mmCIF file of C-alpha atoms and ligand atoms in Angstrom:
data_model
loop_
_atom_site.group_PDB
_atom_site.id
_atom_site.type_symbol
_atom_site.label_atom_id
_atom_site.label_comp_id
_atom_site.label_asym_id
_atom_site.label_seq_id
_atom_site.Cartn_x
_atom_site.Cartn_y
_atom_site.Cartn_z
ATOM 1 C CA MET V 100 16.181 -11.981 -26.448
ATOM 2 C CA SER V 101 14.059 -13.850 -24.344
ATOM 3 C CA LYS V 102 14.409 -16.805 -22.010
ATOM 4 C CA VAL V 103 12.460 -19.868 -21.112
ATOM 5 C CA LEU V 104 11.917 -20.002 -17.438
ATOM 6 C CA PRO V 105 10.497 -22.153 -15.471
ATOM 7 C CA GLU V 106 6.371 -22.260 -15.213
ATOM 8 C CA ASP V 107 6.321 -21.056 -11.659
ATOM 9 C CA CYS V 108 9.214 -18.594 -11.587
ATOM 10 C CA LEU V 109 8.469 -15.010 -12.035
ATOM 11 C CA LEU V 110 11.655 -12.958 -11.318
ATOM 12 C CA TYR V 111 14.603 -15.021 -12.432
ATOM 13 C CA LEU V 112 18.225 -13.196 -11.636
ATOM 14 C CA ASP V 113 21.748 -15.143 -12.751
ATOM 15 C CA GLY V 114 25.221 -13.661 -12.059
ATOM 16 C CA VAL V 115 24.132 -10.065 -11.754
ATOM 17 C CA THR V 116 27.581 -8.228 -11.181
ATOM 18 C CA VAL V 117 27.536 -4.407 -10.885
ATOM 19 C CA SER V 118 30.461 -2.230 -10.048
ATOM 20 C CA PHE V 119 30.455 1.458 -8.349
ATOM 21 C CA ASP V 120 33.990 2.791 -9.100
ATOM 22 C CA GLY V 121 35.095 -0.070 -8.807
ATOM 23 C CA PHE V 122 33.487 -1.571 -6.163
ATOM 24 C CA ARG V 123 31.336 -4.740 -6.343
ATOM 25 C CA ALA V 124 27.738 -3.997 -5.227
ATOM 26 C CA LEU V 125 26.574 -6.931 -6.662
ATOM 27 C CA ASN V 126 29.030 -10.010 -7.278
ATOM 28 C CA SER V 127 27.133 -12.791 -9.286
ATOM 29 C CA LEU V 128 23.750 -12.523 -7.672
ATOM 30 C CA SER V 129 21.573 -15.033 -8.181
ATOM 31 C CA LEU V 130 18.296 -15.213 -7.287
ATOM 32 C CA VAL V 131 14.438 -16.780 -8.002
ATOM 33 C CA LEU V 132 11.459 -15.854 -7.018
ATOM 34 C CA LYS V 133 8.444 -17.702 -7.876
ATOM 35 C CA ARG V 134 4.771 -16.918 -8.635
ATOM 36 C CA ASP V 135 2.604 -15.636 -5.337
ATOM 37 C CA GLU V 136 6.035 -16.029 -3.715
ATOM 38 C CA LEU V 137 6.850 -13.654 -0.632
ATOM 39 C CA GLN V 138 10.133 -13.839 -0.169
ATOM 40 C CA ALA V 139 12.518 -11.946 2.545
ATOM 41 C CA ILE V 140 15.735 -10.594 2.260
ATOM 42 C CA ILE V 141 17.832 -10.083 5.054
ATOM 43 C CA GLY V 142 22.063 -8.980 4.889
ATOM 44 C CA PRO V 143 24.086 -6.667 6.294
ATOM 45 C CA ASN V 144 23.967 -2.912 5.350
ATOM 46 C CA GLY V 145 26.079 -2.586 1.795
ATOM 47 C CA ALA V 146 24.780 -6.000 1.282
ATOM 48 C CA GLY V 147 23.848 -5.113 -2.309
ATOM 49 C CA LYS V 148 19.838 -5.400 -1.462
ATOM 50 C CA THR V 149 18.833 -2.103 -2.169
ATOM 51 C CA THR V 150 21.182 -2.495 -5.437
ATOM 52 C CA MET V 151 19.393 -5.909 -6.196
ATOM 53 C CA MET V 152 15.861 -4.052 -6.701
ATOM 54 C CA ASP V 153 17.507 -0.949 -8.609
ATOM 55 C CA ILE V 154 18.600 -3.890 -10.986
ATOM 56 C CA VAL V 155 15.694 -5.499 -11.359
ATOM 57 C CA THR V 156 13.574 -1.551 -11.884
ATOM 58 C CA GLY V 157 16.113 -0.826 -14.399
ATOM 59 C CA LYS V 158 17.290 2.427 -12.409
ATOM 60 C CA THR V 159 20.685 0.570 -12.435
ATOM 61 C CA ARG V 160 22.166 -1.722 -14.720
ATOM 62 C CA PRO V 161 23.989 -4.861 -14.494
ATOM 63 C CA ASP V 162 27.722 -4.841 -16.115
ATOM 64 C CA SER V 163 26.670 -8.289 -16.701
ATOM 65 C CA GLY V 164 24.341 -11.055 -15.659
ATOM 66 C CA GLU V 165 20.695 -12.171 -16.810
ATOM 67 C CA VAL V 166 17.649 -10.528 -15.336
ATOM 68 C CA TYR V 167 14.548 -12.068 -16.192
ATOM 69 C CA PHE V 168 10.955 -11.714 -15.822
ATOM 70 C CA GLU V 169 7.541 -13.464 -16.586
ATOM 71 C CA GLY V 170 7.205 -14.968 -19.755
ATOM 72 C CA GLY V 171 11.466 -14.608 -20.160
ATOM 73 C CA ILE V 172 11.357 -10.704 -20.851
ATOM 74 C CA ASP V 173 14.742 -9.358 -20.696
ATOM 75 C CA LEU V 174 14.629 -6.367 -18.254
ATOM 76 C CA THR V 175 18.230 -5.852 -19.148
ATOM 77 C CA ARG V 176 17.046 -4.074 -22.275
ATOM 78 C CA LYS V 177 13.893 -2.288 -20.759
ATOM 79 C CA SER V 178 13.056 1.055 -19.588
ATOM 80 C CA GLU V 179 12.419 2.041 -15.715
ATOM 81 C CA THR V 180 9.261 3.129 -17.408
ATOM 82 C CA GLU V 181 8.642 -0.537 -19.696
ATOM 83 C CA ILE V 182 9.853 -2.227 -16.363
ATOM 84 C CA ALA V 183 6.928 -0.384 -14.304
ATOM 85 C CA ASN V 184 4.425 -1.270 -17.372
ATOM 86 C CA LEU V 185 5.069 -5.106 -17.309
ATOM 87 C CA GLY V 186 4.154 -4.608 -13.664
ATOM 88 C CA ILE V 187 6.863 -4.206 -11.129
ATOM 89 C CA GLY V 188 5.976 -2.060 -8.408
ATOM 90 C CA ARG V 189 8.500 -0.567 -5.861
ATOM 91 C CA LYS V 190 7.885 0.946 -2.468
ATOM 92 C CA PHE V 191 10.809 2.563 -1.123
ATOM 93 C CA GLN V 192 11.269 3.935 2.037
ATOM 94 C CA LYS V 193 10.348 6.600 2.759
ATOM 95 C CA PRO V 194 6.284 7.125 2.118
ATOM 96 C CA THR V 195 5.433 9.497 -0.884
ATOM 97 C CA VAL V 196 1.990 10.105 -0.369
ATOM 98 C CA PHE V 197 0.213 13.144 -1.203
ATOM 99 C CA GLU V 198 -0.243 14.883 2.024
ATOM 100 C CA SER V 199 -2.884 17.422 1.535
ATOM 101 C CA GLN V 200 -5.064 14.954 -0.344
ATOM 102 C CA THR V 201 -7.682 12.484 1.216
ATOM 103 C CA VAL V 202 -6.445 8.796 1.672
ATOM 104 C CA TRP V 203 -9.482 7.890 -0.786
ATOM 105 C CA ASP V 204 -7.900 10.576 -3.285
ATOM 106 C CA ASN V 205 -4.554 9.248 -3.183
ATOM 107 C CA LEU V 206 -6.074 5.934 -4.050
ATOM 108 C CA GLU V 207 -7.876 7.386 -6.682
ATOM 109 C CA LEU V 208 -5.480 8.943 -8.280
ATOM 110 C CA ALA V 209 -2.809 5.944 -8.385
ATOM 111 C CA LEU V 210 -6.119 3.643 -9.848
ATOM 112 C CA LYS V 211 -5.891 6.870 -12.503
ATOM 113 C CA ASN V 212 -2.493 7.551 -13.005
ATOM 114 C CA PRO V 213 -1.205 4.106 -13.756
ATOM 115 C CA ARG V 214 2.345 4.444 -13.211
ATOM 116 C CA GLY V 215 3.055 8.004 -13.505
ATOM 117 C CA VAL V 216 0.964 9.098 -16.531
ATOM 118 C CA PHE V 217 -1.415 11.965 -15.681
ATOM 119 C CA ALA V 218 -4.247 11.820 -16.845
ATOM 120 C CA SER V 219 -6.327 12.448 -14.059
ATOM 121 C CA TRP V 220 -7.770 15.432 -15.397
ATOM 122 C CA PHE V 221 -10.331 13.732 -17.273
ATOM 123 C CA TYR V 222 -11.067 11.211 -14.511
ATOM 124 C CA ARG V 223 -14.137 10.012 -13.799
ATOM 125 C CA SER V 224 -15.007 7.936 -11.153
ATOM 126 C CA ASN V 225 -17.100 4.778 -11.998
ATOM 127 C CA PRO V 226 -18.510 1.870 -9.501
ATOM 128 C CA ALA V 227 -16.171 -0.059 -10.625
ATOM 129 C CA ASP V 228 -13.135 1.890 -9.373
ATOM 130 C CA GLU V 229 -14.715 2.449 -6.225
ATOM 131 C CA ALA V 230 -14.890 -0.916 -5.511
ATOM 132 C CA ARG V 231 -11.749 -1.536 -6.059
ATOM 133 C CA ILE V 232 -10.840 1.420 -4.160
ATOM 134 C CA ARG V 233 -12.721 0.298 -1.136
ATOM 135 C CA GLU V 234 -11.096 -3.375 -1.595
ATOM 136 C CA ILE V 235 -8.010 -1.870 -1.226
ATOM 137 C CA LEU V 236 -8.738 0.862 2.017
ATOM 138 C CA ASP V 237 -9.703 -2.278 3.937
ATOM 139 C CA LEU V 238 -6.706 -4.587 2.841
ATOM 140 C CA VAL V 239 -4.344 -1.555 4.011
ATOM 141 C CA ARG V 240 -6.578 -1.428 6.844
ATOM 142 C CA LEU V 241 -7.201 2.488 6.259
ATOM 143 C CA GLY V 242 -11.353 1.840 5.723
ATOM 144 C CA SER V 243 -11.919 4.909 9.027
ATOM 145 C CA ARG V 244 -9.281 6.868 7.522
ATOM 146 C CA ARG V 245 -10.795 7.212 3.988
ATOM 147 C CA ASN V 246 -11.922 10.746 3.927
ATOM 148 C CA ASP V 247 -8.488 12.002 6.545
ATOM 149 C CA LEU V 248 -5.671 13.794 4.833
ATOM 150 C CA ALA V 249 -3.097 11.704 3.970
ATOM 151 C CA ALA V 250 -0.963 14.099 6.315
ATOM 152 C CA ASP V 251 -2.791 12.850 9.404
ATOM 153 C CA LEU V 252 -1.662 9.600 8.974
ATOM 154 C CA SER V 253 0.903 8.017 11.717
ATOM 155 C CA HIS V 254 4.240 7.157 9.556
ATOM 156 C CA GLY V 255 3.038 3.349 9.562
ATOM 157 C CA GLN V 256 -0.768 3.919 8.135
ATOM 158 C CA LYS V 257 1.666 6.507 5.317
ATOM 159 C CA GLN V 258 3.569 3.174 4.648
ATOM 160 C CA TRP V 259 0.252 1.444 4.582
ATOM 161 C CA LEU V 260 -1.365 3.775 1.798
ATOM 162 C CA GLU V 261 1.887 3.555 0.057
ATOM 163 C CA ILE V 262 1.815 0.091 -0.595
ATOM 164 C CA GLY V 263 -2.793 0.744 -1.196
ATOM 165 C CA MET V 264 -1.406 2.819 -3.947
ATOM 166 C CA LEU V 265 0.872 0.195 -5.494
ATOM 167 C CA LEU V 266 -1.441 -2.053 -5.707
ATOM 168 C CA ALA V 267 -3.982 0.468 -7.130
ATOM 169 C CA GLN V 268 -1.909 -0.329 -10.244
ATOM 170 C CA ALA V 269 -2.502 -3.904 -10.430
ATOM 171 C CA PRO V 270 1.123 -5.242 -10.058
ATOM 172 C CA ARG V 271 2.524 -8.527 -10.829
ATOM 173 C CA LEU V 272 5.403 -7.914 -8.795
ATOM 174 C CA LEU V 273 6.042 -5.254 -5.724
ATOM 175 C CA LEU V 274 9.653 -4.560 -4.056
ATOM 176 C CA VAL V 275 9.343 -3.513 -0.726
ATOM 177 C CA ASP V 276 12.363 -1.865 0.913
ATOM 178 C CA GLU V 277 12.495 -2.005 4.471
ATOM 179 C CA PRO V 278 8.984 -1.524 5.073
ATOM 180 C CA VAL V 279 8.893 -1.532 8.814
ATOM 181 C CA ALA V 280 11.754 0.798 9.931
ATOM 182 C CA GLY V 281 10.195 3.568 12.086
ATOM 183 C CA MET V 282 6.895 1.576 12.670
ATOM 184 C CA THR V 283 5.479 1.061 16.229
ATOM 185 C CA ASP V 284 5.585 -2.991 16.942
ATOM 186 C CA ALA V 285 2.264 -3.100 16.647
ATOM 187 C CA GLU V 286 2.180 -1.609 13.603
ATOM 188 C CA THR V 287 4.702 -4.027 12.460
ATOM 189 C CA ILE V 288 2.654 -7.016 13.115
ATOM 190 C CA GLU V 289 0.013 -5.649 11.242
ATOM 191 C CA THR V 290 2.861 -5.425 8.574
ATOM 192 C CA SER V 291 3.575 -8.824 8.583
ATOM 193 C CA ARG V 292 -0.100 -9.895 8.367
ATOM 194 C CA LEU V 293 -0.951 -7.409 5.534
ATOM 195 C CA LEU V 294 1.899 -8.659 3.521
ATOM 196 C CA LYS V 295 1.040 -12.255 3.686
ATOM 197 C CA GLU V 296 -2.404 -11.122 2.509
ATOM 198 C CA ILE V 297 -1.137 -9.310 -0.849
ATOM 199 C CA ALA V 298 1.132 -12.152 -1.686
ATOM 200 C CA GLN V 299 -2.085 -14.798 -1.304
ATOM 201 C CA ASP V 300 -2.410 -13.165 -5.439
ATOM 202 C CA HIS V 301 1.094 -11.302 -5.515
ATOM 203 C CA SER V 302 4.494 -11.848 -5.847
ATOM 204 C CA VAL V 303 6.250 -9.167 -3.136
ATOM 205 C CA LEU V 304 10.122 -9.172 -1.902
ATOM 206 C CA VAL V 305 10.340 -7.478 0.796
ATOM 207 C CA VAL V 306 13.903 -6.293 2.194
ATOM 208 C CA GLU V 307 13.671 -6.039 6.125
ATOM 209 C CA HIS V 308 16.486 -5.714 8.820
ATOM 210 C CA ASP V 309 13.631 -6.311 11.987
ATOM 211 C CA MET V 310 14.208 -10.119 12.689
ATOM 212 C CA SER V 311 11.106 -10.464 14.339
ATOM 213 C CA PHE V 312 9.116 -9.013 11.593
ATOM 214 C CA VAL V 313 10.652 -11.399 8.984
ATOM 215 C CA ARG V 314 9.773 -14.425 11.539
ATOM 216 C CA ASP V 315 6.165 -13.519 11.009
ATOM 217 C CA LEU V 316 5.943 -13.609 7.443
ATOM 218 C CA ASP V 317 7.193 -16.969 7.943
ATOM 219 C CA CYS V 318 8.477 -17.439 4.157
ATOM 220 C CA ARG V 319 11.381 -18.232 2.385
ATOM 221 C CA VAL V 320 14.164 -16.464 3.677
ATOM 222 C CA THR V 321 17.693 -15.069 1.261
ATOM 223 C CA CYS V 322 20.648 -13.402 3.132
ATOM 224 C CA LEU V 323 22.605 -11.213 1.031
ATOM 225 C CA ALA V 324 26.445 -10.428 1.985
ATOM 226 C CA GLU V 325 28.887 -8.673 -0.323
ATOM 227 C CA GLY V 326 26.483 -8.495 -3.214
ATOM 228 C CA ALA V 327 26.034 -12.561 -3.234
ATOM 229 C CA VAL V 328 23.448 -15.155 -1.819
ATOM 230 C CA LEU V 329 25.442 -16.360 1.552
ATOM 231 C CA ALA V 330 22.332 -18.833 2.671
ATOM 232 C CA GLN V 331 18.939 -19.567 1.506
ATOM 233 C CA GLY V 332 16.201 -21.482 3.223
ATOM 234 C CA SER V 333 13.717 -20.843 6.267
ATOM 235 C CA LEU V 334 14.518 -18.550 9.069
ATOM 236 C CA ASP V 335 15.887 -21.022 11.325
ATOM 237 C CA HIS V 336 18.114 -22.617 8.629
ATOM 238 C CA VAL V 337 19.225 -19.627 7.644
ATOM 239 C CA SER V 338 19.984 -17.964 10.813
ATOM 240 C CA ALA V 339 21.378 -20.796 12.188
ATOM 241 C CA ASP V 340 23.937 -20.611 9.360
ATOM 242 C CA PRO V 341 27.629 -20.312 10.699
ATOM 243 C CA LEU V 342 28.132 -17.838 7.647
ATOM 244 C CA VAL V 343 25.243 -15.711 8.248
ATOM 245 C CA ILE V 344 25.874 -15.529 12.374
ATOM 246 C CA GLU V 345 29.674 -14.088 11.485
ATOM 247 C CA ARG V 346 29.103 -11.841 8.529
ATOM 248 C CA TYR V 347 25.623 -10.935 9.901
ATOM 249 C CA LEU V 348 23.754 -11.635 13.106
ATOM 250 C CA GLY V 349 26.647 -11.816 15.635
ATOM 251 C CA ARG V 350 28.287 -8.173 14.811
HETATM 252 N N1 LIG Q 625 24.503 4.659 -7.073
HETATM 253 C C1 LIG Q 625 25.519 4.002 -6.356
HETATM 254 N N2 LIG Q 625 26.782 4.511 -6.505
HETATM 255 C C2 LIG Q 625 27.800 4.555 -5.866
HETATM 256 N N3 LIG Q 625 27.899 3.539 -5.155
HETATM 257 C C3 LIG Q 625 26.291 2.532 -4.463
HETATM 258 C C4 LIG Q 625 25.056 3.174 -5.518
HETATM 259 N N4 LIG Q 625 24.563 2.494 -4.867
HETATM 260 C C5 LIG Q 625 25.151 1.591 -3.990
HETATM 261 N N5 LIG Q 625 26.063 1.581 -3.708
HETATM 262 C C6 LIG Q 625 26.887 0.744 -2.713
HETATM 263 O O1 LIG Q 625 27.029 -0.238 -3.328
HETATM 264 C C7 LIG Q 625 26.966 -0.903 -1.899
HETATM 265 C C8 LIG Q 625 25.546 -1.571 -1.741
HETATM 266 O O2 LIG Q 625 24.913 -0.624 -1.143
HETATM 267 P P1 LIG Q 625 23.332 -1.151 -1.186
HETATM 268 O O3 LIG Q 625 22.634 -1.557 -2.304
HETATM 269 O O4 LIG Q 625 22.141 0.498 -0.886
HETATM 270 O O5 LIG Q 625 22.925 -1.891 0.166
HETATM 271 P P2 LIG Q 625 21.941 -2.363 1.386
HETATM 272 O O6 LIG Q 625 20.753 -2.057 0.945
HETATM 273 O O7 LIG Q 625 22.266 -3.626 1.375
HETATM 274 O O8 LIG Q 625 22.224 -1.785 2.295
HETATM 275 C C9 LIG Q 625 27.455 -0.032 -0.765
HETATM 276 O O9 LIG Q 625 28.349 0.062 -0.607
HETATM 277 C C10 LIG Q 625 27.082 1.406 -1.539
HETATM 278 O O10 LIG Q 625 27.897 2.308 -1.402
HETATM 279 MG MG1 LIG Q 626 19.080 -1.032 1.461
#
């Protein structure tokens, strides 16, 4: 089954419910992400933010509800691999770069191993790939670190490298879970700039608790609580909502 989505809609969740041992982690969640939209998801621990990403990537199956991607593709009927191949890239909280490889080689591996298929033994570098790697290096602020081992990067730089590795796989949607946890203030500010740049030609859904970071993202904000949308709009609008204050910000 496919579904006709509005032209500007990239990701569509409607009435998504999922329970773990009788506990409703998502409770009729409805959410839309537009093409090239940057959207921040906030909300208390246990609100279902990570579970929502698990649903989109096919890691967890909803008990009920609809999940559609670009062109009306029903994600609830796709495997995790198929969903990755559709161009949905996910960045987990903990960076998973290859520490013993250089920054450049990490990006080259990501470019040549589209979504985890290990074909790198047959890889020969070519000018177009090298140009793309240089472009990504500049974007993720690692141009001067290209020959350094990933192990020698700061925590924040490892996060940027991993974002670069996702970009090497040419995703259309990036899901980013708590990217600035553990970063310095300067790295946090730089990450908001980076995500805004990426969102110029990608859709990005970012879960984050750091409110000054969310403010810097300057985008539409959705607050989840108890598995459903509590409020949505500008950060000012959402953070003035009495329910958001009671159940999240005021805690
Ligand atoms: N695989 C799972 N098995 C059992 N319970 C889970 C699982 N994933 C999430 N949960 C529960 O669902 C709720 C929502 O979790 P989560 O989506 O991680 O929240 P958030 O990311 O907003 O902090 C939590 O109570 C969590 O314990
Ligand atoms: Mg989480």
